[in-house]
PDB file of C-alpha atoms and ligand atoms in Angstrom:
ATOM      1  CA  MET A   1     -24.169   5.951  21.240  1.00  0.00           C
ATOM      2  CA  SER A   2     -24.280   7.911  24.494  1.00  0.00           C
ATOM      3  CA  ALA A   3     -23.363  11.623  24.612  1.00  0.00           C
ATOM      4  CA  ILE A   4     -20.285  12.609  26.620  1.00  0.00           C
ATOM      5  CA  ASP A   5     -21.356  16.253  26.939  1.00  0.00           C
ATOM      6  CA  ASP A   6     -24.165  18.651  25.982  1.00  0.00           C
ATOM      7  CA  LEU A   7     -22.473  19.968  22.842  1.00  0.00           C
ATOM      8  CA  PRO A   8     -23.760  18.995  19.363  1.00  0.00           C
ATOM      9  CA  PRO A   9     -22.529  15.822  17.614  1.00  0.00           C
ATOM     10  CA  LEU A  10     -19.309  16.356  15.663  1.00  0.00           C
ATOM     11  CA  ARG A  11     -20.946  15.795  12.271  1.00  0.00           C
ATOM     12  CA  GLU A  12     -23.159  18.806  12.997  1.00  0.00           C
ATOM     13  CA  VAL A  13     -20.173  20.858  14.201  1.00  0.00           C
ATOM     14  CA  ILE A  14     -18.256  20.045  11.012  1.00  0.00           C
ATOM     15  CA  ALA A  15     -21.230  20.893   8.805  1.00  0.00           C
ATOM     16  CA  ALA A  16     -21.996  24.132  10.673  1.00  0.00           C
ATOM     17  CA  HIS A  17     -18.397  25.387  10.395  1.00  0.00           C
ATOM     18  CA  GLU A  18     -17.772  23.893   6.929  1.00  0.00           C
ATOM     19  CA  LEU A  19     -14.687  22.024   8.123  1.00  0.00           C
ATOM     20  CA  ARG A  20     -13.943  20.003   5.004  1.00  0.00           C
ATOM     21  CA  ALA A  21     -10.796  17.954   5.839  1.00  0.00           C
ATOM     22  CA  ARG A  22      -7.565  19.157   4.227  1.00  0.00           C
ATOM     23  CA  LYS A  23      -4.969  16.563   3.302  1.00  0.00           C
ATOM     24  CA  SER A  24      -2.137  19.100   3.473  1.00  0.00           C
ATOM     25  CA  LEU A  25      -2.833  19.499   7.222  1.00  0.00           C
ATOM     26  CA  GLY A  26      -3.041  15.740   7.844  1.00  0.00           C
ATOM     27  CA  GLN A  27      -6.722  16.095   8.701  1.00  0.00           C
ATOM     28  CA  ASN A  28      -8.411  12.776   9.483  1.00  0.00           C
ATOM     29  CA  PHE A  29     -11.023  13.531  12.113  1.00  0.00           C
ATOM     30  CA  ILE A  30     -12.461  11.136  14.699  1.00  0.00           C
ATOM     31  CA  LEU A  31     -16.177  11.811  15.049  1.00  0.00           C
ATOM     32  CA  ASP A  32     -17.108   9.103  17.578  1.00  0.00           C
ATOM     33  CA  LEU A  33     -16.964  10.802  20.977  1.00  0.00           C
ATOM     34  CA  ASN A  34     -16.964   7.480  22.817  1.00  0.00           C
ATOM     35  CA  LEU A  35     -13.788   6.600  20.937  1.00  0.00           C
ATOM     36  CA  THR A  36     -12.147   9.952  21.716  1.00  0.00           C
ATOM     37  CA  ALA A  37     -13.057   9.529  25.402  1.00  0.00           C
ATOM     38  CA  LYS A  38     -11.480   6.070  25.314  1.00  0.00           C
ATOM     39  CA  ILE A  39      -8.285   7.514  23.811  1.00  0.00           C
ATOM     40  CA  ALA A  40      -8.284  10.205  26.522  1.00  0.00           C
ATOM     41  CA  ARG A  41      -8.496   7.502  29.207  1.00  0.00           C
ATOM     42  CA  GLN A  42      -5.283   5.897  27.892  1.00  0.00           C
ATOM     43  CA  ALA A  43      -3.403   8.967  29.170  1.00  0.00           C
ATOM     44  CA  GLY A  44      -4.029   8.002  32.814  1.00  0.00           C
ATOM     45  CA  ASP A  45      -5.230  10.302  35.582  1.00  0.00           C
ATOM     46  CA  LEU A  46      -6.235  13.538  33.887  1.00  0.00           C
ATOM     47  CA  ALA A  47      -7.986  15.086  36.884  1.00  0.00           C
ATOM     48  CA  GLY A  48      -4.789  16.463  38.359  1.00  0.00           C
ATOM     49  CA  SER A  49      -3.018  17.191  35.058  1.00  0.00           C
ATOM     50  CA  ASP A  50      -2.612  19.896  32.478  1.00  0.00           C
ATOM     51  CA  VAL A  51      -2.938  18.437  28.981  1.00  0.00           C
ATOM     52  CA  LEU A  52      -1.192  19.749  25.889  1.00  0.00           C
ATOM     53  CA  GLU A  53      -3.140  18.714  22.795  1.00  0.00           C
ATOM     54  CA  ILE A  54      -1.706  19.212  19.317  1.00  0.00           C
ATOM     55  CA  GLY A  55      -4.172  19.553  16.449  1.00  0.00           C
ATOM     56  CA  PRO A  56      -7.609  19.566  18.117  1.00  0.00           C
ATOM     57  CA  GLY A  57      -9.378  20.099  14.758  1.00  0.00           C
ATOM     58  CA  PRO A  58     -13.152  20.185  15.367  1.00  0.00           C
ATOM     59  CA  GLY A  59     -12.472  19.113  18.965  1.00  0.00           C
ATOM     60  CA  GLY A  60     -13.462  15.442  19.286  1.00  0.00           C
ATOM     61  CA  LEU A  61     -10.434  14.433  21.350  1.00  0.00           C
ATOM     62  CA  THR A  62     -10.517  17.785  23.185  1.00  0.00           C
ATOM     63  CA  ARG A  63     -14.054  17.010  24.343  1.00  0.00           C
ATOM     64  CA  GLY A  64     -12.939  13.518  25.370  1.00  0.00           C
ATOM     65  CA  LEU A  65     -10.097  14.977  27.452  1.00  0.00           C
ATOM     66  CA  LEU A  66     -12.372  17.503  29.143  1.00  0.00           C
ATOM     67  CA  ALA A  67     -15.190  15.008  29.737  1.00  0.00           C
ATOM     68  CA  GLU A  68     -12.645  12.627  31.273  1.00  0.00           C
ATOM     69  CA  GLY A  69     -11.736  15.339  33.771  1.00  0.00           C
ATOM     70  CA  ALA A  70      -8.550  17.036  32.536  1.00  0.00           C
ATOM     71  CA  ARG A  71      -7.725  19.912  34.898  1.00  0.00           C
ATOM     72  CA  ARG A  72      -6.931  22.110  31.910  1.00  0.00           C
ATOM     73  CA  VAL A  73      -6.309  21.601  28.182  1.00  0.00           C
ATOM     74  CA  LEU A  74      -4.002  23.812  26.141  1.00  0.00           C
ATOM     75  CA  ALA A  75      -4.714  23.030  22.480  1.00  0.00           C
ATOM     76  CA  VAL A  76      -2.601  24.162  19.528  1.00  0.00           C
ATOM     77  CA  GLU A  77      -4.304  24.250  16.123  1.00  0.00           C
ATOM     78  CA  LYS A  78      -2.820  25.458  12.850  1.00  0.00           C
ATOM     79  CA  ASP A  79      -6.108  25.622  10.935  1.00  0.00           C
ATOM     80  CA  ALA A  80      -7.927  28.866  11.816  1.00  0.00           C
ATOM     81  CA  ARG A  81     -11.189  27.431  10.385  1.00  0.00           C
ATOM     82  CA  CYS A  82     -11.414  25.219  13.521  1.00  0.00           C
ATOM     83  CA  LEU A  83     -11.248  28.086  16.025  1.00  0.00           C
ATOM     84  CA  PRO A  84     -15.005  28.912  16.234  1.00  0.00           C
ATOM     85  CA  ALA A  85     -15.862  25.246  16.944  1.00  0.00           C
ATOM     86  CA  LEU A  86     -13.158  25.161  19.629  1.00  0.00           C
ATOM     87  CA  ALA A  87     -14.469  28.417  21.129  1.00  0.00           C
ATOM     88  CA  ASP A  88     -17.854  26.712  21.653  1.00  0.00           C
ATOM     89  CA  ILE A  89     -16.100  23.928  23.605  1.00  0.00           C
ATOM     90  CA  ALA A  90     -14.177  26.481  25.673  1.00  0.00           C
ATOM     91  CA  ALA A  91     -17.474  28.191  26.546  1.00  0.00           C
ATOM     92  CA  ALA A  92     -19.050  24.883  27.613  1.00  0.00           C
ATOM     93  CA  TYR A  93     -16.048  23.904  29.776  1.00  0.00           C
ATOM     94  CA  ARG A  94     -15.504  27.336  31.277  1.00  0.00           C
ATOM     95  CA  GLY A  95     -11.887  28.106  32.268  1.00  0.00           C
ATOM     96  CA  ARG A  96     -10.557  24.662  31.345  1.00  0.00           C
ATOM     97  CA  LEU A  97      -9.736  25.015  27.618  1.00  0.00           C
ATOM     98  CA  GLU A  98      -7.286  27.469  26.084  1.00  0.00           C
ATOM     99  CA  VAL A  99      -6.754  27.364  22.332  1.00  0.00           C
ATOM    100  CA  VAL A 100      -3.637  28.703  20.639  1.00  0.00           C
ATOM    101  CA  GLU A 101      -3.652  29.206  16.888  1.00  0.00           C
ATOM    102  CA  GLY A 102      -0.305  28.283  15.348  1.00  0.00           C
ATOM    103  CA  ASP A 103       2.185  25.686  14.221  1.00  0.00           C
ATOM    104  CA  ALA A 104       3.125  23.267  17.010  1.00  0.00           C
ATOM    105  CA  LEU A 105       6.596  22.933  15.456  1.00  0.00           C
ATOM    106  CA  ALA A 106       7.215  26.660  15.918  1.00  0.00           C
ATOM    107  CA  LEU A 107       5.753  27.214  19.400  1.00  0.00           C
ATOM    108  CA  ASP A 108       7.279  26.544  22.808  1.00  0.00           C
ATOM    109  CA  LEU A 109       4.393  26.212  25.235  1.00  0.00           C
ATOM    110  CA  ALA A 110       6.103  24.519  28.192  1.00  0.00           C
ATOM    111  CA  ALA A 111       6.101  27.735  30.244  1.00  0.00           C
ATOM    112  CA  ARG A 112       2.296  27.978  29.925  1.00  0.00           C
ATOM    113  CA  LEU A 113       1.658  24.592  31.504  1.00  0.00           C
ATOM    114  CA  ASN A 114       1.682  23.454  35.123  1.00  0.00           C
ATOM    115  CA  ALA A 115       3.086  20.070  36.175  1.00  0.00           C
ATOM    116  CA  PRO A 116       2.146  17.329  35.829  1.00  0.00           C
ATOM    117  CA  VAL A 117       1.758  17.777  32.058  1.00  0.00           C
ATOM    118  CA  ARG A 118       0.427  15.056  29.789  1.00  0.00           C
ATOM    119  CA  ILE A 119       0.646  15.418  26.034  1.00  0.00           C
ATOM    120  CA  VAL A 120      -2.243  13.803  24.165  1.00  0.00           C
ATOM    121  CA  ALA A 121      -2.811  14.065  20.417  1.00  0.00           C
ATOM    122  CA  ASN A 122      -4.245  12.528  17.315  1.00  0.00           C
ATOM    123  CA  LEU A 123      -1.219  13.816  15.470  1.00  0.00           C
ATOM    124  CA  PRO A 124      -1.131  15.158  11.957  1.00  0.00           C
ATOM    125  CA  TYR A 125       0.854  12.432  10.197  1.00  0.00           C
ATOM    126  CA  ASN A 126       3.143  14.882   8.463  1.00  0.00           C
ATOM    127  CA  VAL A 127       4.569  16.254  11.748  1.00  0.00           C
ATOM    128  CA  GLY A 128       4.080  13.363  14.204  1.00  0.00           C
ATOM    129  CA  THR A 129       7.554  11.810  14.148  1.00  0.00           C
ATOM    130  CA  GLU A 130       9.256  15.210  14.236  1.00  0.00           C
ATOM    131  CA  LEU A 131       7.273  16.262  17.328  1.00  0.00           C
ATOM    132  CA  LEU A 132       7.926  12.927  19.076  1.00  0.00           C
ATOM    133  CA  THR A 133      11.661  13.212  18.437  1.00  0.00           C
ATOM    134  CA  ARG A 134      11.721  16.758  19.820  1.00  0.00           C
ATOM    135  CA  TRP A 135       9.762  15.762  22.944  1.00  0.00           C
ATOM    136  CA  LEU A 136      12.178  12.871  23.546  1.00  0.00           C
ATOM    137  CA  ASP A 137      15.318  14.874  22.878  1.00  0.00           C
ATOM    138  CA  PRO A 138      15.074  18.218  24.706  1.00  0.00           C
ATOM    139  CA  PRO A 139      18.174  20.085  25.936  1.00  0.00           C
ATOM    140  CA  GLU A 140      17.457  19.026  29.554  1.00  0.00           C
ATOM    141  CA  TRP A 141      16.120  15.743  30.952  1.00  0.00           C
ATOM    142  CA  PRO A 142      13.616  15.189  32.579  1.00  0.00           C
ATOM    143  CA  PRO A 143      11.412  17.176  30.190  1.00  0.00           C
ATOM    144  CA  PHE A 144       8.319  19.273  31.041  1.00  0.00           C
ATOM    145  CA  TRP A 145       5.934  16.385  30.295  1.00  0.00           C
ATOM    146  CA  THR A 146       5.135  13.224  32.271  1.00  0.00           C
ATOM    147  CA  SER A 147       3.572  11.118  29.530  1.00  0.00           C
ATOM    148  CA  LEU A 148       2.789  11.186  25.816  1.00  0.00           C
ATOM    149  CA  THR A 149      -0.358   9.503  24.469  1.00  0.00           C
ATOM    150  CA  LEU A 150      -0.212   9.790  20.718  1.00  0.00           C
ATOM    151  CA  MET A 151      -1.954   8.407  17.658  1.00  0.00           C
ATOM    152  CA  PHE A 152       0.401   7.319  14.871  1.00  0.00           C
ATOM    153  CA  GLN A 153       0.186   5.325  11.696  1.00  0.00           C
ATOM    154  CA  ARG A 154       0.552   1.727  12.858  1.00  0.00           C
ATOM    155  CA  GLU A 155       3.881   1.326  11.074  1.00  0.00           C
ATOM    156  CA  VAL A 156       5.367   4.265  13.045  1.00  0.00           C
ATOM    157  CA  ALA A 157       3.934   2.921  16.323  1.00  0.00           C
ATOM    158  CA  ARG A 158       5.637  -0.412  15.646  1.00  0.00           C
ATOM    159  CA  ARG A 159       8.956   1.368  15.099  1.00  0.00           C
ATOM    160  CA  ILE A 160       8.620   3.045  18.519  1.00  0.00           C
ATOM    161  CA  VAL A 161       8.179  -0.233  20.435  1.00  0.00           C
ATOM    162  CA  ALA A 162      10.332  -2.444  18.159  1.00  0.00           C
ATOM    163  CA  GLN A 163      12.819  -4.911  19.632  1.00  0.00           C
ATOM    164  CA  PRO A 164      16.260  -5.873  18.249  1.00  0.00           C
ATOM    165  CA  GLY A 165      16.172  -8.376  15.413  1.00  0.00           C
ATOM    166  CA  SER A 166      13.112  -6.858  13.749  1.00  0.00           C
ATOM    167  CA  LYS A 167      12.962  -4.709  10.618  1.00  0.00           C
ATOM    168  CA  ALA A 168      11.151  -1.968  12.561  1.00  0.00           C
ATOM    169  CA  TYR A 169      14.006  -1.623  15.093  1.00  0.00           C
ATOM    170  CA  GLY A 170      15.991   1.551  14.579  1.00  0.00           C
ATOM    171  CA  ARG A 171      16.723   5.032  15.893  1.00  0.00           C
ATOM    172  CA  LEU A 172      13.133   5.748  16.923  1.00  0.00           C
ATOM    173  CA  ALA A 173      13.042   2.587  19.080  1.00  0.00           C
ATOM    174  CA  ILE A 174      16.397   3.427  20.671  1.00  0.00           C
ATOM    175  CA  LEU A 175      15.435   7.019  21.497  1.00  0.00           C
ATOM    176  CA  SER A 176      11.936   6.104  22.737  1.00  0.00           C
ATOM    177  CA  GLN A 177      13.024   3.167  24.865  1.00  0.00           C
ATOM    178  CA  TRP A 178      16.097   4.933  26.242  1.00  0.00           C
ATOM    179  CA  ARG A 179      14.089   7.741  27.801  1.00  0.00           C
ATOM    180  CA  SER A 180      10.584   6.322  28.190  1.00  0.00           C
ATOM    181  CA  GLU A 181       8.497   3.197  28.609  1.00  0.00           C
ATOM    182  CA  PRO A 182       6.472   3.023  25.371  1.00  0.00           C
ATOM    183  CA  CYS A 183       3.592   0.665  24.694  1.00  0.00           C
ATOM    184  CA  ILE A 184       0.848   0.362  22.089  1.00  0.00           C
ATOM    185  CA  VAL A 185      -2.445   0.710  23.962  1.00  0.00           C
ATOM    186  CA  MET A 186      -5.029   0.787  21.144  1.00  0.00           C
ATOM    187  CA  GLU A 187      -5.320  -0.199  17.495  1.00  0.00           C
ATOM    188  CA  VAL A 188      -7.693   1.991  15.480  1.00  0.00           C
ATOM    189  CA  PRO A 189      -9.134   0.947  12.088  1.00  0.00           C
ATOM    190  CA  PRO A 190      -9.214   3.331   9.100  1.00  0.00           C
ATOM    191  CA  ASP A 191     -13.019   3.645   9.232  1.00  0.00           C
ATOM    192  CA  ALA A 192     -12.801   5.332  12.651  1.00  0.00           C
ATOM    193  CA  PHE A 193     -11.607   8.456  10.810  1.00  0.00           C
ATOM    194  CA  THR A 194     -13.262  10.915   8.428  1.00  0.00           C
ATOM    195  CA  PRO A 195     -11.941  10.761   5.785  1.00  0.00           C
ATOM    196  CA  ALA A 196     -10.601   7.216   6.248  1.00  0.00           C
ATOM    197  CA  PRO A 197      -6.822   6.927   5.784  1.00  0.00           C
ATOM    198  CA  LYS A 198      -5.391   3.965   3.837  1.00  0.00           C
ATOM    199  CA  VAL A 199      -3.724   2.393   6.878  1.00  0.00           C
ATOM    200  CA  TRP A 200      -4.534   1.366  10.460  1.00  0.00           C
ATOM    201  CA  SER A 201      -3.466   3.645  13.300  1.00  0.00           C
ATOM    202  CA  SER A 202      -2.223   2.905  16.813  1.00  0.00           C
ATOM    203  CA  VAL A 203      -2.262   4.866  20.041  1.00  0.00           C
ATOM    204  CA  VAL A 204       1.108   4.739  21.795  1.00  0.00           C
ATOM    205  CA  HIS A 205       1.494   5.667  25.451  1.00  0.00           C
ATOM    206  CA  LEU A 206       5.014   6.680  26.476  1.00  0.00           C
ATOM    207  CA  ARG A 207       5.689   7.080  30.187  1.00  0.00           C
ATOM    208  CA  ARG A 208       8.731   9.222  30.751  1.00  0.00           C
ATOM    209  CA  LEU A 209      11.634   7.789  32.750  1.00  0.00           C
ATOM    210  CA  ASP A 210      13.063  10.338  35.180  1.00  0.00           C
ATOM    211  CA  GLU A 211      16.565   9.087  34.298  1.00  0.00           C
ATOM    212  CA  PRO A 212      17.375   7.525  30.918  1.00  0.00           C
ATOM    213  CA  ARG A 213      17.349   3.730  31.161  1.00  0.00           C
ATOM    214  CA  PHE A 214      21.171   3.525  30.831  1.00  0.00           C
ATOM    215  CA  PRO A 215      23.654   6.408  31.214  1.00  0.00           C
ATOM    216  CA  ALA A 216      24.911   7.922  27.947  1.00  0.00           C
ATOM    217  CA  ASP A 217      25.502  11.325  26.395  1.00  0.00           C
ATOM    218  CA  ALA A 218      22.452  12.098  24.224  1.00  0.00           C
ATOM    219  CA  ALA A 219      24.412  13.734  21.383  1.00  0.00           C
ATOM    220  CA  THR A 220      26.945  10.874  21.214  1.00  0.00           C
ATOM    221  CA  LEU A 221      24.196   8.229  21.242  1.00  0.00           C
ATOM    222  CA  SER A 222      22.377  10.094  18.481  1.00  0.00           C
ATOM    223  CA  ARG A 223      25.525  10.366  16.324  1.00  0.00           C
ATOM    224  CA  LEU A 224      26.309   6.699  16.909  1.00  0.00           C
ATOM    225  CA  THR A 225      22.853   5.403  16.042  1.00  0.00           C
ATOM    226  CA  ALA A 226      22.641   7.683  12.982  1.00  0.00           C
ATOM    227  CA  ALA A 227      25.839   6.098  11.648  1.00  0.00           C
ATOM    228  CA  ALA A 228      24.883   2.552  12.685  1.00  0.00           C
ATOM    229  CA  PHE A 229      21.325   2.557  11.302  1.00  0.00           C
ATOM    230  CA  GLY A 230      22.216   4.764   8.316  1.00  0.00           C
ATOM    231  CA  GLN A 231      23.722   1.588   6.837  1.00  0.00           C
ATOM    232  CA  ARG A 232      21.748  -0.972   8.814  1.00  0.00           C
ATOM    233  CA  ARG A 233      22.639  -3.982   6.657  1.00  0.00           C
ATOM    234  CA  LYS A 234      26.393  -3.387   7.051  1.00  0.00           C
ATOM    235  CA  MET A 235      28.535  -4.855   9.827  1.00  0.00           C
ATOM    236  CA  LEU A 236      29.144  -2.300  12.564  1.00  0.00           C
ATOM    237  CA  ARG A 237      32.936  -2.378  12.170  1.00  0.00           C
ATOM    238  CA  SER A 238      32.338  -0.971   8.714  1.00  0.00           C
ATOM    239  CA  SER A 239      29.333   1.374   9.274  1.00  0.00           C
ATOM    240  CA  LEU A 240      31.053   2.898  12.346  1.00  0.00           C
ATOM    241  CA  ARG A 241      34.558   3.098  10.849  1.00  0.00           C
ATOM    242  CA  GLY A 242      34.484   6.887  10.706  1.00  0.00           C
ATOM    243  CA  ILE A 243      33.436   7.267  14.340  1.00  0.00           C
ATOM    244  CA  SER A 244      36.629   6.171  16.117  1.00  0.00           C
ATOM    245  CA  PRO A 245      40.124   5.003  15.102  1.00  0.00           C
ATOM    246  CA  ASP A 246      39.654   1.994  17.425  1.00  0.00           C
ATOM    247  CA  ILE A 247      36.044   1.139  16.695  1.00  0.00           C
ATOM    248  CA  GLU A 248      36.657  -2.632  16.766  1.00  0.00           C
ATOM    249  CA  GLY A 249      38.198  -2.395  20.257  1.00  0.00           C
ATOM    250  CA  HIS A 250      35.329  -0.253  21.530  1.00  0.00           C
ATOM    251  CA  LEU A 251      32.729  -2.589  20.014  1.00  0.00           C
ATOM    252  CA  ARG A 252      34.281  -5.649  21.676  1.00  0.00           C
ATOM    253  CA  ALA A 253      34.653  -3.849  25.032  1.00  0.00           C
ATOM    254  CA  SER A 254      30.945  -2.940  24.819  1.00  0.00           C
ATOM    255  CA  GLY A 255      29.928  -6.559  24.302  1.00  0.00           C
ATOM    256  CA  ILE A 256      29.194  -6.104  20.580  1.00  0.00           C
ATOM    257  CA  ALA A 257      30.781  -8.329  17.928  1.00  0.00           C
ATOM    258  CA  PRO A 258      32.344  -6.117  15.221  1.00  0.00           C
ATOM    259  CA  THR A 259      30.521  -8.272  12.663  1.00  0.00           C
ATOM    260  CA  ASP A 260      27.079  -7.557  14.227  1.00  0.00           C
ATOM    261  CA  ARG A 261      24.559  -5.379  12.393  1.00  0.00           C
ATOM    262  CA  ALA A 262      22.863  -2.395  14.049  1.00  0.00           C
ATOM    263  CA  GLU A 263      19.429  -4.005  13.954  1.00  0.00           C
ATOM    264  CA  ASP A 264      20.640  -6.883  16.170  1.00  0.00           C
ATOM    265  CA  VAL A 265      22.181  -4.767  18.952  1.00  0.00           C
ATOM    266  CA  PRO A 266      20.068  -4.026  22.063  1.00  0.00           C
ATOM    267  CA  LEU A 267      19.848  -0.599  23.692  1.00  0.00           C
ATOM    268  CA  GLU A 268      22.251  -1.255  26.600  1.00  0.00           C
ATOM    269  CA  PRO A 269      25.357  -2.094  24.516  1.00  0.00           C
ATOM    270  CA  PHE A 270      24.659   0.972  22.339  1.00  0.00           C
ATOM    271  CA  CYS A 271      24.715   3.090  25.530  1.00  0.00           C
ATOM    272  CA  THR A 272      27.940   1.387  26.738  1.00  0.00           C
ATOM    273  CA  LEU A 273      29.532   2.132  23.363  1.00  0.00           C
ATOM    274  CA  ALA A 274      28.319   5.755  23.466  1.00  0.00           C
ATOM    275  CA  ARG A 275      29.968   6.188  26.891  1.00  0.00           C
ATOM    276  CA  ALA A 276      33.258   4.770  25.579  1.00  0.00           C
ATOM    277  CA  LEU A 277      33.183   7.076  22.548  1.00  0.00           C
ATOM    278  CA  ALA A 278      32.386  10.116  24.708  1.00  0.00           C
ATOM    279  CA  ALA A 279      35.253   9.209  27.079  1.00  0.00           C
ATOM    280  CA  GLU A 280      37.619   8.866  24.118  1.00  0.00           C
ATOM    281  CA  ARG A 281      36.675  12.365  22.951  1.00  0.00           C
ATOM    282  CA  GLY A 282      37.085  13.656  26.506  1.00  0.00           C
ATOM    283  CA  ALA A 283      33.390  14.626  26.688  1.00  0.00           C
TER     284      ALA A 283
HETATM  285  N1  SAM B   1      -7.775  15.950  17.049  1.00  0.00           N
HETATM  286  C1  SAM B   1      -8.686  15.878  15.940  1.00  0.00           C
HETATM  287  C2  SAM B   1      -9.364  14.525  15.905  1.00  0.00           C
HETATM  288  O1  SAM B   1      -8.891  13.636  16.625  1.00  0.00           O
HETATM  289  O2  SAM B   1     -10.351  14.366  15.199  1.00  0.00           O
HETATM  290  C3  SAM B   1      -7.976  16.169  14.619  1.00  0.00           C
HETATM  291  C4  SAM B   1      -6.824  15.257  14.279  1.00  0.00           C
HETATM  292  S1  SAM B   1      -6.151  15.510  12.665  1.00  0.00           S
HETATM  293  C5  SAM B   1      -5.360  13.922  12.428  1.00  0.00           C
HETATM  294  C6  SAM B   1      -4.728  16.536  12.901  1.00  0.00           C
HETATM  295  C7  SAM B   1      -5.000  17.993  13.300  1.00  0.00           C
HETATM  296  O3  SAM B   1      -3.747  18.677  13.448  1.00  0.00           O
HETATM  297  C8  SAM B   1      -5.767  18.810  12.287  1.00  0.00           C
HETATM  298  O4  SAM B   1      -6.784  19.535  12.948  1.00  0.00           O
HETATM  299  C9  SAM B   1      -4.745  19.781  11.672  1.00  0.00           C
HETATM  300  O5  SAM B   1      -5.298  21.002  11.254  1.00  0.00           O
HETATM  301  C10 SAM B   1      -3.803  19.969  12.848  1.00  0.00           C
HETATM  302  N2  SAM B   1      -2.414  20.336  12.465  1.00  0.00           N
HETATM  303  C11 SAM B   1      -1.729  19.963  11.352  1.00  0.00           C
HETATM  304  N3  SAM B   1      -0.465  20.430  11.386  1.00  0.00           N
HETATM  305  C12 SAM B   1      -0.354  21.117  12.560  1.00  0.00           C
HETATM  306  C13 SAM B   1       0.704  21.840  13.167  1.00  0.00           C
HETATM  307  N4  SAM B   1       1.917  21.923  12.591  1.00  0.00           N
HETATM  308  N5  SAM B   1       0.486  22.437  14.356  1.00  0.00           N
HETATM  309  C14 SAM B   1      -0.732  22.341  14.960  1.00  0.00           C
HETATM  310  N6  SAM B   1      -1.775  21.668  14.424  1.00  0.00           N
HETATM  311  C15 SAM B   1      -1.593  21.065  13.234  1.00  0.00           C
END
């Protein structure tokens, strides 16, 4: 295994700083630096980009991002035990790594980054979907980031790229595919992590669309898909009954049969229906 930098191997870093993984923080570390460099490469051209990394831990992916040429990495870590190991990386890559201690769910770091911004993370499983949803649903579009390259449990990754007619198709697919171009770029086996999780993981790359794929009001689309997929086995004329007095008329005008189920309806008709509902409300 070839070294990607002059810093010690991650097993030594973990031993030196006594970084025993904590389940409560979703800590499954990747210790193979060739693998972390490969994940970093999935994010595209890092040389001209600022990278926001969530959960650097002992810094395996951080080192991959820096070795692959990221202009600058801003890394947010909740576990203070990791800070000395990250300080060693910052010293080795002078001026290119800034570490912030804190909870990524509570911090707004957009103002501290310069465009183009790429978000890259081996996400803690307990906060991954919440962060993705926030990044895809900000108050203003386009958002501060250009692409997201994120490790998820494989089942979550499949929900992001799912197509109509599959069990995995739901709100996460609609939101992701409405505002970005998502694709699974790597499958990672459990034994790539320490400790090994029970399930496979996948790296998903989401390229932001400057305009959503079809026009629609974000809040209306969200309300609509919450109602539709909240009772996904029901026919839409029944699951959406509370949404409009003329839901059957709106469904038909949007090209959706009132007897269809949410999981069979593609993104575009959902957006057409959201526009009709917003117009009805005068939004
Ligand atoms: N990036 C490292 C790697 O690839 O080996 C560690 C990945 S580990 C799956 C997730 C990391 O996220 C841990 O270091 C954990 O402490 C950190 N973390 C967990 N919750 C967090 C939060 N809310 N905000 C920031 N970091 C968090």
